[in-house]
Amino acid sequence: ARRTQSKQCTAIQLDAGTTRLDLKGCGLARVPEHIDWCALKSLTFVDMSQNFLERIPTTLACATAIRVLFLSANPGLNHVPKFVRSLPSLKMYAQRSSGLTSITASDFPPSLEWLILMDNALESLPDLSSFPIRKLMLSHNRLASVGALPRALEMLSLANNRLRSLPESVRTAARLTWVVLSSNPLLDDDAPPKPRLAVPELPLDQFPRLQTLATNQDKSVVRSAVGGRR
């Protein structure tokens, strides 16, 4: 019978029917060595966030049914573990607040649909156009440039970065329904010496599904009208 591992940080009991493993906030410096990942054929959800992990055993890739993997807030884990790309069923991956300075497209499997990398130190984003990613959360990084975005993208957060112009890839992501560009130095060409926020010129008529666009700065929400839409 399928079962969920109850939240406990010691005496972890797992078997072939376990579907969820929750080790969030357990104060772990290493992943428990007794876990036989290859035996966990039904495991679909793993959360090891808010620990002190610096490495994750590559044998985790043997749990091929994993669809959700959260590794956020492990200060010493400042890279995407190599095994992540080998998880054939992975749909959701989160590594927030980890000190990531760079990522490559080859870090992730082609099945990925949600990528959550907020509160890191990323300065650029690789070409992700080949992925079926629908949700991309990149706020509170140092992004000054953004590569090609996934064609299936619906939700995008680029808030609190260093973008000075609207990436062309955002303009062409026609399936977007939710976009946040808050707290970026998006400046007018004619901006005065004291920087002020310029509302990016989004071709809203090309975004038939767009419901939310946020470009606020210092708690002042700025709205623009394009083609009769606001």
PDB file of C-alpha atoms in Angstrom:
ATOM      1  CA  ALA A   1       0.000   0.000   0.000  1.00  0.00           C
ATOM      2  CA  ARG A   2       1.166   3.506  -0.769  1.00  0.00           C
ATOM      3  CA  ARG A   3       1.871   5.641   2.279  1.00  0.00           C
ATOM      4  CA  THR A   4       3.323   8.983   3.290  1.00  0.00           C
ATOM      5  CA  GLN A   5       6.329   9.248   5.596  1.00  0.00           C
ATOM      6  CA  SER A   6       5.216  11.120   8.707  1.00  0.00           C
ATOM      7  CA  LYS A   7       7.220  14.228   9.633  1.00  0.00           C
ATOM      8  CA  GLN A   8      10.070  13.000  11.791  1.00  0.00           C
ATOM      9  CA  CYS A   9      13.774  13.681  11.673  1.00  0.00           C
ATOM     10  CA  THR A  10      15.051  10.540  13.374  1.00  0.00           C
ATOM     11  CA  ALA A  11      14.268   6.861  12.955  1.00  0.00           C
ATOM     12  CA  ILE A  12      13.010   7.508   9.438  1.00  0.00           C
ATOM     13  CA  GLN A  13      10.989   4.565   8.160  1.00  0.00           C
ATOM     14  CA  LEU A  14      10.625   4.115   4.421  1.00  0.00           C
ATOM     15  CA  ASP A  15       9.487   1.294   2.204  1.00  0.00           C
ATOM     16  CA  ALA A  16       8.598   0.617  -1.422  1.00  0.00           C
ATOM     17  CA  GLY A  17       5.145   2.165  -0.905  1.00  0.00           C
ATOM     18  CA  THR A  18       6.348   5.497   0.504  1.00  0.00           C
ATOM     19  CA  THR A  19       5.250   8.400  -1.704  1.00  0.00           C
ATOM     20  CA  ARG A  20       6.481  11.446   0.289  1.00  0.00           C
ATOM     21  CA  LEU A  21       9.648  12.176   2.246  1.00  0.00           C
ATOM     22  CA  ASP A  22       9.577  15.369   4.329  1.00  0.00           C
ATOM     23  CA  LEU A  23      12.884  16.296   5.993  1.00  0.00           C
ATOM     24  CA  LYS A  24      12.319  20.045   5.952  1.00  0.00           C
ATOM     25  CA  GLY A  25      13.873  21.887   8.885  1.00  0.00           C
ATOM     26  CA  CYS A  26      15.408  18.813  10.468  1.00  0.00           C
ATOM     27  CA  GLY A  27      18.813  20.436  11.045  1.00  0.00           C
ATOM     28  CA  LEU A  28      20.528  17.878   8.823  1.00  0.00           C
ATOM     29  CA  ALA A  29      24.193  18.276   7.899  1.00  0.00           C
ATOM     30  CA  ARG A  30      23.969  15.207   5.687  1.00  0.00           C
ATOM     31  CA  VAL A  31      21.276  13.063   4.134  1.00  0.00           C
ATOM     32  CA  PRO A  32      20.648   9.935   6.221  1.00  0.00           C
ATOM     33  CA  GLU A  33      22.958   7.280   4.828  1.00  0.00           C
ATOM     34  CA  HIS A  34      20.640   4.348   5.467  1.00  0.00           C
ATOM     35  CA  ILE A  35      18.099   5.478   2.843  1.00  0.00           C
ATOM     36  CA  ASP A  36      18.003   3.033  -0.057  1.00  0.00           C
ATOM     37  CA  TRP A  37      16.826   5.374  -2.806  1.00  0.00           C
ATOM     38  CA  CYS A  38      16.679   2.614  -5.398  1.00  0.00           C
ATOM     39  CA  ALA A  39      14.067   0.791  -3.325  1.00  0.00           C
ATOM     40  CA  LEU A  40      11.742   3.798  -3.216  1.00  0.00           C
ATOM     41  CA  LYS A  41       9.862   3.086  -6.420  1.00  0.00           C
ATOM     42  CA  SER A  42       6.761   5.059  -5.415  1.00  0.00           C
ATOM     43  CA  LEU A  43       8.490   8.152  -4.024  1.00  0.00           C
ATOM     44  CA  THR A  44       7.195  11.265  -5.817  1.00  0.00           C
ATOM     45  CA  PHE A  45       7.790  14.110  -3.324  1.00  0.00           C
ATOM     46  CA  VAL A  46      11.008  15.018  -1.472  1.00  0.00           C
ATOM     47  CA  ASP A  47      11.537  18.120   0.671  1.00  0.00           C
ATOM     48  CA  MET A  48      14.954  18.657   2.267  1.00  0.00           C
ATOM     49  CA  SER A  49      14.709  22.431   2.584  1.00  0.00           C
ATOM     50  CA  GLN A  50      15.940  24.471   5.559  1.00  0.00           C
ATOM     51  CA  ASN A  51      18.814  22.235   6.566  1.00  0.00           C
ATOM     52  CA  PHE A  52      22.609  22.501   6.481  1.00  0.00           C
ATOM     53  CA  LEU A  53      23.247  20.182   3.537  1.00  0.00           C
ATOM     54  CA  GLU A  54      26.281  20.792   1.343  1.00  0.00           C
ATOM     55  CA  ARG A  55      25.818  17.776  -0.885  1.00  0.00           C
ATOM     56  CA  ILE A  56      23.051  15.384  -1.853  1.00  0.00           C
ATOM     57  CA  PRO A  57      23.946  11.743  -2.637  1.00  0.00           C
ATOM     58  CA  THR A  58      23.860  10.999  -6.348  1.00  0.00           C
ATOM     59  CA  THR A  59      22.008   7.765  -5.556  1.00  0.00           C
ATOM     60  CA  LEU A  60      18.869   9.866  -5.114  1.00  0.00           C
ATOM     61  CA  ALA A  61      18.610   9.750  -8.905  1.00  0.00           C
ATOM     62  CA  CYS A  62      17.704   6.077  -8.490  1.00  0.00           C
ATOM     63  CA  ALA A  63      14.282   7.156  -7.172  1.00  0.00           C
ATOM     64  CA  THR A  64      13.048   7.748 -10.693  1.00  0.00           C
ATOM     65  CA  ALA A  65       9.408   8.510  -9.772  1.00  0.00           C
ATOM     66  CA  ILE A  66      10.281  11.791  -8.005  1.00  0.00           C
ATOM     67  CA  ARG A  67       8.139  14.589  -9.420  1.00  0.00           C
ATOM     68  CA  VAL A  68       8.730  17.277  -6.773  1.00  0.00           C
ATOM     69  CA  LEU A  69      12.111  18.108  -5.227  1.00  0.00           C
ATOM     70  CA  PHE A  70      12.670  20.989  -2.795  1.00  0.00           C
ATOM     71  CA  LEU A  71      16.236  21.799  -1.676  1.00  0.00           C
ATOM     72  CA  SER A  72      15.772  25.425  -0.635  1.00  0.00           C
ATOM     73  CA  ALA A  73      17.595  27.227   2.185  1.00  0.00           C
ATOM     74  CA  ASN A  74      20.603  24.962   2.497  1.00  0.00           C
ATOM     75  CA  PRO A  75      23.317  27.654   2.720  1.00  0.00           C
ATOM     76  CA  GLY A  76      26.172  25.322   1.772  1.00  0.00           C
ATOM     77  CA  LEU A  77      24.415  23.902  -1.286  1.00  0.00           C
ATOM     78  CA  ASN A  78      25.378  26.698  -3.701  1.00  0.00           C
ATOM     79  CA  HIS A  79      25.039  24.636  -6.875  1.00  0.00           C
ATOM     80  CA  VAL A  80      22.391  22.511  -8.548  1.00  0.00           C
ATOM     81  CA  PRO A  81      23.272  18.896  -7.696  1.00  0.00           C
ATOM     82  CA  LYS A  82      24.325  16.939 -10.770  1.00  0.00           C
ATOM     83  CA  PHE A  83      21.812  14.152 -10.215  1.00  0.00           C
ATOM     84  CA  VAL A  84      18.878  16.541 -10.732  1.00  0.00           C
ATOM     85  CA  ARG A  85      19.254  16.358 -14.504  1.00  0.00           C
ATOM     86  CA  SER A  86      18.870  12.564 -14.268  1.00  0.00           C
ATOM     87  CA  LEU A  87      15.410  12.554 -12.655  1.00  0.00           C
ATOM     88  CA  PRO A  88      13.174  11.574 -15.592  1.00  0.00           C
ATOM     89  CA  SER A  89       9.843  12.408 -13.909  1.00  0.00           C
ATOM     90  CA  LEU A  90      10.784  15.703 -12.235  1.00  0.00           C
ATOM     91  CA  LYS A  91       8.152  18.425 -12.691  1.00  0.00           C
ATOM     92  CA  MET A  92       8.833  20.879  -9.833  1.00  0.00           C
ATOM     93  CA  TYR A  93      12.250  21.956  -8.567  1.00  0.00           C
ATOM     94  CA  ALA A  94      12.960  24.583  -5.917  1.00  0.00           C
ATOM     95  CA  GLN A  95      16.297  25.808  -4.622  1.00  0.00           C
ATOM     96  CA  ARG A  96      15.616  29.165  -3.016  1.00  0.00           C
ATOM     97  CA  SER A  97      18.017  31.041  -0.752  1.00  0.00           C
ATOM     98  CA  SER A  98      21.019  28.889  -1.568  1.00  0.00           C
ATOM     99  CA  GLY A  99      23.646  31.315  -2.840  1.00  0.00           C
ATOM    100  CA  LEU A 100      23.414  30.061  -6.425  1.00  0.00           C
ATOM    101  CA  THR A 101      25.567  32.233  -8.688  1.00  0.00           C
ATOM    102  CA  SER A 102      24.961  30.449 -11.985  1.00  0.00           C
ATOM    103  CA  ILE A 103      22.905  27.731 -13.638  1.00  0.00           C
ATOM    104  CA  THR A 104      22.974  26.027 -17.019  1.00  0.00           C
ATOM    105  CA  ALA A 105      20.189  24.482 -19.031  1.00  0.00           C
ATOM    106  CA  SER A 106      21.906  21.113 -18.657  1.00  0.00           C
ATOM    107  CA  ASP A 107      21.337  21.242 -14.880  1.00  0.00           C
ATOM    108  CA  PHE A 108      17.696  20.244 -15.344  1.00  0.00           C
ATOM    109  CA  PRO A 109      15.758  17.374 -16.942  1.00  0.00           C
ATOM    110  CA  PRO A 110      13.612  18.035 -20.025  1.00  0.00           C
ATOM    111  CA  SER A 111      10.444  17.187 -18.063  1.00  0.00           C
ATOM    112  CA  LEU A 112      10.638  20.275 -15.800  1.00  0.00           C
ATOM    113  CA  GLU A 113       7.498  22.470 -15.504  1.00  0.00           C
ATOM    114  CA  TRP A 114       8.116  24.588 -12.362  1.00  0.00           C
ATOM    115  CA  LEU A 115      11.486  26.169 -11.540  1.00  0.00           C
ATOM    116  CA  ILE A 116      11.787  28.187  -8.326  1.00  0.00           C
ATOM    117  CA  LEU A 117      15.159  29.879  -7.733  1.00  0.00           C
ATOM    118  CA  MET A 118      14.266  33.017  -5.797  1.00  0.00           C
ATOM    119  CA  ASP A 119      16.641  34.780  -3.406  1.00  0.00           C
ATOM    120  CA  ASN A 120      19.944  33.664  -4.927  1.00  0.00           C
ATOM    121  CA  ALA A 121      22.809  35.497  -6.648  1.00  0.00           C
ATOM    122  CA  LEU A 122      22.124  34.653 -10.296  1.00  0.00           C
ATOM    123  CA  GLU A 123      23.414  37.275 -12.737  1.00  0.00           C
ATOM    124  CA  SER A 124      22.167  35.745 -15.979  1.00  0.00           C
ATOM    125  CA  LEU A 125      19.698  33.155 -17.183  1.00  0.00           C
ATOM    126  CA  PRO A 126      20.497  30.542 -19.840  1.00  0.00           C
ATOM    127  CA  ASP A 127      18.332  29.641 -22.809  1.00  0.00           C
ATOM    128  CA  LEU A 128      15.385  27.705 -21.374  1.00  0.00           C
ATOM    129  CA  SER A 129      13.265  27.718 -24.520  1.00  0.00           C
ATOM    130  CA  SER A 130      13.397  23.931 -24.946  1.00  0.00           C
ATOM    131  CA  PHE A 131      11.785  23.231 -21.557  1.00  0.00           C
ATOM    132  CA  PRO A 132       8.016  22.887 -20.935  1.00  0.00           C
ATOM    133  CA  ILE A 133       8.368  25.238 -17.938  1.00  0.00           C
ATOM    134  CA  ARG A 134       5.088  26.980 -17.032  1.00  0.00           C
ATOM    135  CA  LYS A 135       6.141  28.679 -13.788  1.00  0.00           C
ATOM    136  CA  LEU A 136       9.496  30.465 -13.423  1.00  0.00           C
ATOM    137  CA  MET A 137      10.223  32.274 -10.152  1.00  0.00           C
ATOM    138  CA  LEU A 138      13.473  34.314 -10.204  1.00  0.00           C
ATOM    139  CA  SER A 139      12.847  37.278  -7.909  1.00  0.00           C
ATOM    140  CA  HIS A 140      15.557  38.648  -5.596  1.00  0.00           C
ATOM    141  CA  ASN A 141      18.556  37.708  -7.720  1.00  0.00           C
ATOM    142  CA  ARG A 142      21.088  39.870  -9.589  1.00  0.00           C
ATOM    143  CA  LEU A 143      19.808  39.262 -13.096  1.00  0.00           C
ATOM    144  CA  ALA A 144      20.917  41.831 -15.636  1.00  0.00           C
ATOM    145  CA  SER A 145      20.040  39.637 -18.623  1.00  0.00           C
ATOM    146  CA  VAL A 146      17.593  36.863 -19.403  1.00  0.00           C
ATOM    147  CA  GLY A 147      17.981  34.223 -22.087  1.00  0.00           C
ATOM    148  CA  ALA A 148      15.227  32.765 -24.239  1.00  0.00           C
ATOM    149  CA  LEU A 149      12.225  31.812 -22.129  1.00  0.00           C
ATOM    150  CA  PRO A 150      10.132  28.636 -22.345  1.00  0.00           C
ATOM    151  CA  ARG A 151       7.380  28.819 -24.938  1.00  0.00           C
ATOM    152  CA  ALA A 152       4.894  27.309 -22.462  1.00  0.00           C
ATOM    153  CA  LEU A 153       5.613  29.924 -19.772  1.00  0.00           C
ATOM    154  CA  GLU A 154       2.516  31.199 -17.931  1.00  0.00           C
ATOM    155  CA  MET A 155       3.878  32.691 -14.691  1.00  0.00           C
ATOM    156  CA  LEU A 156       7.078  34.746 -14.434  1.00  0.00           C
ATOM    157  CA  SER A 157       8.611  36.694 -11.566  1.00  0.00           C
ATOM    158  CA  LEU A 158      11.695  38.835 -12.222  1.00  0.00           C
ATOM    159  CA  ALA A 159      11.140  41.213  -9.313  1.00  0.00           C
ATOM    160  CA  ASN A 160      14.079  42.690  -7.395  1.00  0.00           C
ATOM    161  CA  ASN A 161      16.745  42.139 -10.019  1.00  0.00           C
ATOM    162  CA  ARG A 162      19.001  44.448 -12.065  1.00  0.00           C
ATOM    163  CA  LEU A 163      17.138  44.596 -15.366  1.00  0.00           C
ATOM    164  CA  ARG A 164      17.466  47.957 -17.118  1.00  0.00           C
ATOM    165  CA  SER A 165      15.379  46.985 -20.095  1.00  0.00           C
ATOM    166  CA  LEU A 166      12.622  44.526 -20.761  1.00  0.00           C
ATOM    167  CA  PRO A 167      14.115  41.276 -22.100  1.00  0.00           C
ATOM    168  CA  GLU A 168      12.984  40.525 -25.634  1.00  0.00           C
ATOM    169  CA  SER A 169      12.135  36.999 -24.523  1.00  0.00           C
ATOM    170  CA  VAL A 170       9.429  38.404 -22.219  1.00  0.00           C
ATOM    171  CA  ARG A 171       7.851  40.274 -25.134  1.00  0.00           C
ATOM    172  CA  THR A 172       7.510  37.066 -27.130  1.00  0.00           C
ATOM    173  CA  ALA A 173       6.198  34.745 -24.374  1.00  0.00           C
ATOM    174  CA  ALA A 174       2.602  34.769 -25.615  1.00  0.00           C
ATOM    175  CA  ARG A 175       1.163  32.402 -22.985  1.00  0.00           C
ATOM    176  CA  LEU A 176       2.038  34.594 -20.007  1.00  0.00           C
ATOM    177  CA  THR A 177      -0.852  35.239 -17.627  1.00  0.00           C
ATOM    178  CA  TRP A 178       1.088  36.592 -14.604  1.00  0.00           C
ATOM    179  CA  VAL A 179       4.214  38.771 -14.766  1.00  0.00           C
ATOM    180  CA  VAL A 180       6.025  40.578 -11.941  1.00  0.00           C
ATOM    181  CA  LEU A 181       8.801  43.053 -12.804  1.00  0.00           C
ATOM    182  CA  SER A 182       8.792  45.059  -9.567  1.00  0.00           C
ATOM    183  CA  SER A 183      11.908  46.776  -8.213  1.00  0.00           C
ATOM    184  CA  ASN A 184      14.097  46.655 -11.303  1.00  0.00           C
ATOM    185  CA  PRO A 185      15.940  49.750 -12.599  1.00  0.00           C
ATOM    186  CA  LEU A 186      13.845  49.893 -15.775  1.00  0.00           C
ATOM    187  CA  LEU A 187      14.681  53.457 -16.793  1.00  0.00           C
ATOM    188  CA  ASP A 188      13.396  55.798 -19.472  1.00  0.00           C
ATOM    189  CA  ASP A 189      15.936  57.073 -21.986  1.00  0.00           C
ATOM    190  CA  ASP A 190      14.933  60.551 -20.836  1.00  0.00           C
ATOM    191  CA  ALA A 191      15.079  59.767 -17.119  1.00  0.00           C
ATOM    192  CA  PRO A 192      16.244  62.620 -14.882  1.00  0.00           C
ATOM    193  CA  PRO A 193      19.447  62.308 -12.840  1.00  0.00           C
ATOM    194  CA  LYS A 194      17.471  60.805  -9.976  1.00  0.00           C
ATOM    195  CA  PRO A 195      16.359  57.395 -11.317  1.00  0.00           C
ATOM    196  CA  ARG A 196      12.652  56.798 -11.708  1.00  0.00           C
ATOM    197  CA  LEU A 197      10.782  53.739 -12.805  1.00  0.00           C
ATOM    198  CA  ALA A 198       9.709  53.511 -16.408  1.00  0.00           C
ATOM    199  CA  VAL A 199       6.814  51.235 -17.224  1.00  0.00           C
ATOM    200  CA  PRO A 200       8.102  48.667 -19.729  1.00  0.00           C
ATOM    201  CA  GLU A 201       6.466  48.849 -23.120  1.00  0.00           C
ATOM    202  CA  LEU A 202       4.760  45.505 -23.222  1.00  0.00           C
ATOM    203  CA  PRO A 203       2.756  44.740 -26.382  1.00  0.00           C
ATOM    204  CA  LEU A 204      -0.271  43.758 -24.323  1.00  0.00           C
ATOM    205  CA  ASP A 205      -2.333  42.990 -27.385  1.00  0.00           C
ATOM    206  CA  GLN A 206       0.014  40.036 -27.971  1.00  0.00           C
ATOM    207  CA  PHE A 207      -0.793  38.571 -24.548  1.00  0.00           C
ATOM    208  CA  PRO A 208      -4.427  37.412 -24.782  1.00  0.00           C
ATOM    209  CA  ARG A 209      -4.113  35.468 -21.510  1.00  0.00           C
ATOM    210  CA  LEU A 210      -2.395  38.171 -19.448  1.00  0.00           C
ATOM    211  CA  GLN A 211      -4.266  38.833 -16.196  1.00  0.00           C
ATOM    212  CA  THR A 212      -1.660  40.409 -13.886  1.00  0.00           C
ATOM    213  CA  LEU A 213       1.241  42.757 -14.606  1.00  0.00           C
ATOM    214  CA  ALA A 214       3.091  44.303 -11.662  1.00  0.00           C
ATOM    215  CA  THR A 215       5.772  46.968 -12.125  1.00  0.00           C
ATOM    216  CA  ASN A 216       5.691  48.724  -8.756  1.00  0.00           C
ATOM    217  CA  GLN A 217       8.616  50.556  -7.164  1.00  0.00           C
ATOM    218  CA  ASP A 218       8.812  51.905  -3.609  1.00  0.00           C
ATOM    219  CA  LYS A 219       5.219  50.774  -3.002  1.00  0.00           C
ATOM    220  CA  SER A 220       3.901  52.934  -5.867  1.00  0.00           C
ATOM    221  CA  VAL A 221       2.107  50.820  -8.439  1.00  0.00           C
ATOM    222  CA  VAL A 222       2.626  52.036 -11.993  1.00  0.00           C
ATOM    223  CA  ARG A 223       0.161  51.059 -14.702  1.00  0.00           C
ATOM    224  CA  SER A 224       0.193  51.626 -18.413  1.00  0.00           C
ATOM    225  CA  ALA A 225      -2.431  51.395 -21.103  1.00  0.00           C
ATOM    226  CA  VAL A 226      -1.578  49.728 -24.382  1.00  0.00           C
ATOM    227  CA  GLY A 227      -4.173  49.104 -27.038  1.00  0.00           C
ATOM    228  CA  GLY A 228      -6.961  50.127 -24.682  1.00  0.00           C
ATOM    229  CA  ARG A 229      -5.951  47.638 -21.987  1.00  0.00           C
ATOM    230  CA  ARG A 230      -4.663  48.578 -18.541  1.00  0.00           C
TER     231      ARG A 230
END
